[in-house]
XYZ file of C-alpha atoms in Angstrom:
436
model
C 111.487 53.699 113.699
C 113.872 53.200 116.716
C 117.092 56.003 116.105
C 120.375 54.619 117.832
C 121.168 57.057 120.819
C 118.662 59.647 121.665
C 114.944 56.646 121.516
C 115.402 55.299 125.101
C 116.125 58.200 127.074
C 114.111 60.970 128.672
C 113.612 63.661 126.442
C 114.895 66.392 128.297
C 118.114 65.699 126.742
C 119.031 69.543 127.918
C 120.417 67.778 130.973
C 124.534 67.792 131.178
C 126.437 64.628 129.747
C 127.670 63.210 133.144
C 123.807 62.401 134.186
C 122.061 62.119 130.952
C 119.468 58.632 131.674
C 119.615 56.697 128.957
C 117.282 54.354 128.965
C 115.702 54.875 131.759
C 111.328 55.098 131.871
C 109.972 58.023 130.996
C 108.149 59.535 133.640
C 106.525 62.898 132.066
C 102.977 63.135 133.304
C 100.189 61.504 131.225
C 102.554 59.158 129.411
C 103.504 55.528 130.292
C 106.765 54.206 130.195
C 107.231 51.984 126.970
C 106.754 47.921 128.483
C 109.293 46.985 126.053
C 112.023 49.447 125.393
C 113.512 50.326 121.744
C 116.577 49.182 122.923
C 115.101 45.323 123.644
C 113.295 45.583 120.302
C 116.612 46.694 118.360
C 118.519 43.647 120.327
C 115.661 41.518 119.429
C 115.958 42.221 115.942
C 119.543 41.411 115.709
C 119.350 38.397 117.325
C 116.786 36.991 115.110
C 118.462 38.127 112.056
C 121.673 36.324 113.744
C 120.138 33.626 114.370
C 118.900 32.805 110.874
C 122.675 33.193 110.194
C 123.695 30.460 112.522
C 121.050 28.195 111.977
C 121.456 28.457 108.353
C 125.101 26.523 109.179
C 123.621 24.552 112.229
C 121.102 22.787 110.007
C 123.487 21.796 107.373
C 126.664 21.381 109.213
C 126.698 17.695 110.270
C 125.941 16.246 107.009
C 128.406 18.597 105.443
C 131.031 17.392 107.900
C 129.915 13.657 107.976
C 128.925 13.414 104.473
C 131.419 15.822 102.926
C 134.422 15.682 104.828
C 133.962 12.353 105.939
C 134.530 13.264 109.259
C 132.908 10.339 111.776
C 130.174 11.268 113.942
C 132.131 10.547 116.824
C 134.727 13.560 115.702
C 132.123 15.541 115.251
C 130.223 15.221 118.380
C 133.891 15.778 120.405
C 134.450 18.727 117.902
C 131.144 20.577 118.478
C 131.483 19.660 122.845
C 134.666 21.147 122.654
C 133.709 24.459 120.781
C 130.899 24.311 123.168
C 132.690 24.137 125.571
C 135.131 27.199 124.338
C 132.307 29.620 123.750
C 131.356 29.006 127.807
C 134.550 29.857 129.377
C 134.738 33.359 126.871
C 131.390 34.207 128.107
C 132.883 35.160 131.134
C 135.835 37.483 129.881
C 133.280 39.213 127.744
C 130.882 40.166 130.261
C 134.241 41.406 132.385
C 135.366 43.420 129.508
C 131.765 44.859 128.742
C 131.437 46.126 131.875
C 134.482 48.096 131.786
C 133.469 51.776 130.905
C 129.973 52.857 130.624
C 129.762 52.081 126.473
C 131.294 48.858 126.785
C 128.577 46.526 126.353
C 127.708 47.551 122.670
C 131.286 47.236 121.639
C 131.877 43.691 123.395
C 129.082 42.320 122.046
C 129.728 44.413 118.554
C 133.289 42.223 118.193
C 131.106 39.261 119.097
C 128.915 39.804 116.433
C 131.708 40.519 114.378
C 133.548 37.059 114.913
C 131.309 35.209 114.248
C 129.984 37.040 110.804
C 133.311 36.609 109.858
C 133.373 32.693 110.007
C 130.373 32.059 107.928
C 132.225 32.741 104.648
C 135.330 31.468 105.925
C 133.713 27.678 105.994
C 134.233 27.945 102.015
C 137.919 27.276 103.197
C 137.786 24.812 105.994
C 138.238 21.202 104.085
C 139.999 19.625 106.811
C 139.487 18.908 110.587
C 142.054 21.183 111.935
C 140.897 24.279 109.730
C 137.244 23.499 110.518
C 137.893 23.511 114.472
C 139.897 26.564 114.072
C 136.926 28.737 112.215
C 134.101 27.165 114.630
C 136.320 27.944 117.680
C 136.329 31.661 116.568
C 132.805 31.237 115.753
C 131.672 29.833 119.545
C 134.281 32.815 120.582
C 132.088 35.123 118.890
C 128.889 34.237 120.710
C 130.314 33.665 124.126
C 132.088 37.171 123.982
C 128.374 38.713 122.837
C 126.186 36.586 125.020
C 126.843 38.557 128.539
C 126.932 41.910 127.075
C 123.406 41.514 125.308
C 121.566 40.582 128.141
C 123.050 42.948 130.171
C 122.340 46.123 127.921
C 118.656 44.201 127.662
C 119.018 44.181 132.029
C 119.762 48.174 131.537
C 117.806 48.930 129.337
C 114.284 48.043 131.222
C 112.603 48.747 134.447
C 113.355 46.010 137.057
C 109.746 44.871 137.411
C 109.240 44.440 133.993
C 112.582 42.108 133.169
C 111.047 38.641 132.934
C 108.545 40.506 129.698
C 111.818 42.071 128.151
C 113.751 38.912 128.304
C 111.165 37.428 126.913
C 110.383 39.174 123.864
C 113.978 38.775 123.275
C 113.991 35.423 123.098
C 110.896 35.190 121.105
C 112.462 37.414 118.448
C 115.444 35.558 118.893
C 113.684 31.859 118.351
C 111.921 33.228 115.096
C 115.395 33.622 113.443
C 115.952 29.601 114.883
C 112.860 28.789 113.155
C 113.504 30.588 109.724
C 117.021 29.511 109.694
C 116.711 25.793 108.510
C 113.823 26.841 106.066
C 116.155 29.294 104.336
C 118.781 26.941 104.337
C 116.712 24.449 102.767
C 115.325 26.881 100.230
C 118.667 27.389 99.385
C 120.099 23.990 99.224
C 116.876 23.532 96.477
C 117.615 26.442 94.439
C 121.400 26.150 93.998
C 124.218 23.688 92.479
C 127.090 24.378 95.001
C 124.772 23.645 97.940
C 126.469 23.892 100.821
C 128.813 26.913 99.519
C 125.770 28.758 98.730
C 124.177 28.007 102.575
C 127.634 29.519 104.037
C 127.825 32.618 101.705
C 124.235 32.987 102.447
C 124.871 32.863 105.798
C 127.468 35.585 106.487
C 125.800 37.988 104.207
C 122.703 37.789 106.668
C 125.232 37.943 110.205
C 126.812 40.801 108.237
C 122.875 42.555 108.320
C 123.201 41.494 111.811
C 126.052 43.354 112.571
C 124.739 46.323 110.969
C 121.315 46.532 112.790
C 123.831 46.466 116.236
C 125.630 49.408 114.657
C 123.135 51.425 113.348
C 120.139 50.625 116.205
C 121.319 50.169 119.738
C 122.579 52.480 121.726
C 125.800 52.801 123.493
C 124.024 54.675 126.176
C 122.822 52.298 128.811
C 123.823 52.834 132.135
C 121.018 53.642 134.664
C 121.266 52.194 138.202
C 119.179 50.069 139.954
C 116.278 52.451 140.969
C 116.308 53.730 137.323
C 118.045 56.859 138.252
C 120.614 58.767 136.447
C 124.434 57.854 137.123
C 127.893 59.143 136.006
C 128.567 58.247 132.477
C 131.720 59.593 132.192
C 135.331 58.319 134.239
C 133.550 59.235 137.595
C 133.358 55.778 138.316
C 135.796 53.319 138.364
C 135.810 50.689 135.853
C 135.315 46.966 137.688
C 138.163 44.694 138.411
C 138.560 41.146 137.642
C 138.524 40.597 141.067
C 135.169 42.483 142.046
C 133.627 40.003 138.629
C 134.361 36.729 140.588
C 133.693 38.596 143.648
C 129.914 38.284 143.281
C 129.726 34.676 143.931
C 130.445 36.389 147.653
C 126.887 37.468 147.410
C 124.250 35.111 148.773
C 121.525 35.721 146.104
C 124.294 35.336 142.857
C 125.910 32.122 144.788
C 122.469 30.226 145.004
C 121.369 31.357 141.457
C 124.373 30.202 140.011
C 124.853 27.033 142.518
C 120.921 26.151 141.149
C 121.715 26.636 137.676
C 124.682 24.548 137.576
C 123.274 21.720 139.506
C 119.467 21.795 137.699
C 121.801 21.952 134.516
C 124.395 18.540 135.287
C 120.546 16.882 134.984
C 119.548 18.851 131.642
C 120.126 16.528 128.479
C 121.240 17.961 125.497
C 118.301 18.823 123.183
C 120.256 16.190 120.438
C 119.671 12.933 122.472
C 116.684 13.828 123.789
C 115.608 14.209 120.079
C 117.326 10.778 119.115
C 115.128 8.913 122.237
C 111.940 10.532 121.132
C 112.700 9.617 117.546
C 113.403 6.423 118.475
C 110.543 5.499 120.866
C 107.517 7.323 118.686
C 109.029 5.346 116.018
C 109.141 8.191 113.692
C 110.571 8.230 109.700
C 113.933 9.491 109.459
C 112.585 12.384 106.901
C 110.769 13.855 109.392
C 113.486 13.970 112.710
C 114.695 17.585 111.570
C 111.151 19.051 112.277
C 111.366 18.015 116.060
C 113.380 20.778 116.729
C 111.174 23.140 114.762
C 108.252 21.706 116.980
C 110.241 22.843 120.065
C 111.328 26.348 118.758
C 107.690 27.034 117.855
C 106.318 26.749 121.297
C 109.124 28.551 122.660
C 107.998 31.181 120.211
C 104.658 31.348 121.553
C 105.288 30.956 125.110
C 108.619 33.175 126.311
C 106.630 36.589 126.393
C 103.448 35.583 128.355
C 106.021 33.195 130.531
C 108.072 35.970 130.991
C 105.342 38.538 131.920
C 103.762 35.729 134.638
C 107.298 35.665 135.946
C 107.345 39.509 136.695
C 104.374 38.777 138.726
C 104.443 35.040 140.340
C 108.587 35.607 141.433
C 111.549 34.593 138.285
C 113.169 31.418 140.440
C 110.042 29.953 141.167
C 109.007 29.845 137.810
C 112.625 28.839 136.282
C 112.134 25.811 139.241
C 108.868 25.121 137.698
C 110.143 25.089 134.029
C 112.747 22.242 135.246
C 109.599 20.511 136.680
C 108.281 20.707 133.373
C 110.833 19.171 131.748
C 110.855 15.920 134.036
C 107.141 15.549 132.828
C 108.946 15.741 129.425
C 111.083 12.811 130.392
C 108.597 10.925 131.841
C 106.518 11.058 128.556
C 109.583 9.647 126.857
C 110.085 6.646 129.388
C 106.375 5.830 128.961
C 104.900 3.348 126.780
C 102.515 5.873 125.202
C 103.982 6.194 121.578
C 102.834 7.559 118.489
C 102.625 11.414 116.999
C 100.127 12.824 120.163
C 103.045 11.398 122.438
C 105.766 13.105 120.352
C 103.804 16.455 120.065
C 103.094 16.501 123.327
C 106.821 15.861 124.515
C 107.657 18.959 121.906
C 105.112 21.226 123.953
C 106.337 20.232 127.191
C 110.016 20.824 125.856
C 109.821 23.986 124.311
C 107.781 25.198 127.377
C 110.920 24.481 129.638
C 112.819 26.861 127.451
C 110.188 29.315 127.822
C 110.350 29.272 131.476
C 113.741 29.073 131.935
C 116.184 30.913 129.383
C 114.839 34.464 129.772
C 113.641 33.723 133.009
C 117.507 32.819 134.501
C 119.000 36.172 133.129
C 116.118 38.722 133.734
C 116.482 36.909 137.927
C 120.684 37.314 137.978
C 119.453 40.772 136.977
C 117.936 41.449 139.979
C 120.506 39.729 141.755
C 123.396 41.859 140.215
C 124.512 45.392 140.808
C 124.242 47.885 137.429
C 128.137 48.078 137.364
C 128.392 44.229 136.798
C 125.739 43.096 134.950
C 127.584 41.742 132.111
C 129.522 40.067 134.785
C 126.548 38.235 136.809
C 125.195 37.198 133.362
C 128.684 35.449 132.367
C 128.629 33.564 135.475
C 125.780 32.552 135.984
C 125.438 31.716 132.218
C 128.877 30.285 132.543
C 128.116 27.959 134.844
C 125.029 26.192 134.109
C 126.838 25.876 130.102
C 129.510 23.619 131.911
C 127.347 21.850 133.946
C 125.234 21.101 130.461
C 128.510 20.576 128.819
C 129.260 17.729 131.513
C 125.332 16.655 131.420
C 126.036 15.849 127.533
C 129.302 13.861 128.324
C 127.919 11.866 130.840
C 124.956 10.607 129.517
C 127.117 9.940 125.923
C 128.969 7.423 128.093
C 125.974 5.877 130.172
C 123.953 5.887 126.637
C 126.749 3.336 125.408
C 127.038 1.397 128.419
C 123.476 0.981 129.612
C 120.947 2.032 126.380
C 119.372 5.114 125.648
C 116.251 4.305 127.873
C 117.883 3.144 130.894
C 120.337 6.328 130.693
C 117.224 8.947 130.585
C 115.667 7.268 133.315
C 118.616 7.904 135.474
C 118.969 10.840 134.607
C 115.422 11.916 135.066
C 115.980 10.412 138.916
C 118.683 12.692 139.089
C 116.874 16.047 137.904
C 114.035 15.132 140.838
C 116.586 15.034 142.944
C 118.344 18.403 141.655
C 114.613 19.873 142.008
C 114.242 19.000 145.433
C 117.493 20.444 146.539
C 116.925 23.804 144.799
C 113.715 24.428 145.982
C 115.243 24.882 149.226
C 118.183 27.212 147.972
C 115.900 29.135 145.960
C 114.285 31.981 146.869
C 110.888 33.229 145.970
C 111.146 36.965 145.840
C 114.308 38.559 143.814
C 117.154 39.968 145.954
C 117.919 43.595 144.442
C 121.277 44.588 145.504
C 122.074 48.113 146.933
């Protein structure tokens, strides 16, 4: 079993504090440094057990709201794109603040945790609109503040050339908690009276096991360089400024990353309408529209570690360029007139494939783009940025879904993302910059 501090670190822990490696491979003769390190599996873990948390509330929360509250969908889709929206512009203050001292990443993303264990119990309260926005903001505060600090101690934690596999067993871990949520919601919904009170005390018991597993299983002791050699752990170093955060969009490699991102992401519908069209033109029963995301999350599951292992090898941005082409084969599947359950499965492979080429694939290549010292930093912005430009994506084809139809909207949209592809494949590198 993986022990908190002393697991990812050479074992000649004899060395003095200020250059003790944590984390970095172990290079005693005859032995092979771990592919995955303990500290990726212990992240994993808590994500998936988070994520059963959150998707416990995700799968029940618009009926509860519509149904319950009697809030109209329209509120609800402006309340969950503004909470969105909230938990994108936080990412980037908690990737600042993790990076400030050599521990700070665990602790960020510990109060991140935190926040958002904290709200899953407090939805027992939150009977009107205004209470209700308040808890989900603090919720969406939670995970932007954690987001940046994660996959930077994930970044620190593994050898450079073997990111794109660390990332993605992350994410795998972390889309088997997406898939058990709903199921243990629904078991739950079945085997109680109070429904819905049940779901959200449920909930926050599991994000407080969450929590826990952070605590008890990752350590605070992450801070190899580049190479993978030792550096100061102690106040040797300076902590980074605000300043020297926004100053990476100076460097060529983060500027394009992000630039790509954002502008592959103003083309990236929302996985809700894209749902709703592909409900809607396979001509599916109503019962069965909450197992299209399932369908998704499943080949995600089975795709993000072997995707993120053939990045490693084939170069991150050309496969996260690839993933968007993916996606416009998704869109083109949906504009077609081939209907029926093949079409639909075959739009949920091509979907959930585009997460598996992309997600993992974006953070473990700002990685390599990043210097040690701001790693939670380069994750918030380029994270940041592509959230806002998927926040915007969302709004925009909202309005040209009520002015011109669902199909006509898509199809634009799917001109756009061509477009967007084009462009980036000349910003993009191949090969991943490694800063000095």
């Amino acid at each position: 079993m993986y022990l908190a501090d002393s697991r990812s670190t050479d074992s000649r822990s004899t060395d003095s504090r200020a250059t003790r490696p944590a984390a970095a491979p172990d290079t005693r003769p005859g032995r092979r440094p771990a592919a995955v390190p303990g500290t990726v599996l212990a992240l994993g873990a808590v994500s998936l057990v988070t994520d059963v948390s959150s998707e416990m509330v995700t799968a029940v929360l618009p009926l509860y709201v519509v149904a319950g509250l009697g809030l109209s969908p329209l509120g609800f889709g402006f309340l969950d794109g503004v909470n969105n929206g909230v938990g994108a512009l936080v990412r980037l203050a908690g990737g600042h603040l993790a990076d400030r001292g050599g521990r700070g990443h665990k602790t960020v993303a510990g109060v991140g945790y935190g926040l958002s264990a904290l709200c899953k119990p407090l939805l027992l309260l939150a009977h009107t609109l205004p209470v209700l926005g308040a808890v989900l903001a603090v919720d969406r505060t939670g995970k932007g503040l954690r987001t940046a600090p994660r996959d930077a101690m994930i970044s620190l934690a593994t050898a450079p050339e073997r990111r794109g596999r660390a990332f993605g067993v992350h994410r795998a871990m972390d889309t088997t908690g997406a898939l058990l949520g709903p199921l243990v919601a629904f078991a739950v919904l079945r085997a109680t009276v109070d429904g819905y009170d049940a779901v959200f005390v449920v909930s926050g018991c599991v994000a407080a096991l969450g929590v826990l597993l952070l605590v008890l299983f990752v350590s605070r002791r992450i801070t190899p360089d580049p190479a993978g050699g030792p550096v100061p752990d102690g106040p040797a170093a300076a902590p980074p400024t605000l300043r020297e955060a926004f100053g990476l969009l100076r460097r060529r490699p983060v500027r394009r990353l992000t630039a790509c991102a954002s502008l592959l992401g103003l083309t990236t519908v929302s996985d809700a309408f894209l749902y709703l069209l592909l409900q809607r033109a396979g001509d599916l029963p109503a019962h069965l529209f909450p197992l299209l995301p399932l369908g998704t999350a499943a080949v995600f599951l089975l795709l993000a570690v072997p995707l993120g292992a053939l990045a490693d090898r084939v170069g991150r941005r050309r496969l996260f360029l690839a993933g968007h082409g993916v996606l416009l084969l998704a869109y083109g599947l949906v504009l077609s007139p081939w209907h029926g359950a093949p079409a639909v499965c075959a739009v949920l492979v091509l979907h959930g494939t585009f997460y598996a080429a992309t997600d993992g694939v974006l953070a473990a290549a700002t990685a390599a783009a990043v210097p040690a010292r701001h790693q939670g930093a380069g994750q918030a912005l380029v994270g940041t940025g592509q959230a806002l430009a998927r926040f915007v994506c969302s709004l925009g084809f909202g309005a040209a879904w009520s002015l011109w139809g669902g199909q006509r909207a898509l199809a634009v949209t799917a001109a756009g993302l061509a477009v967007a592809a084009v462009a980036v494949s000349f910003l993009l590198r191949p090969a991943d910059e490694v800063p000095a």
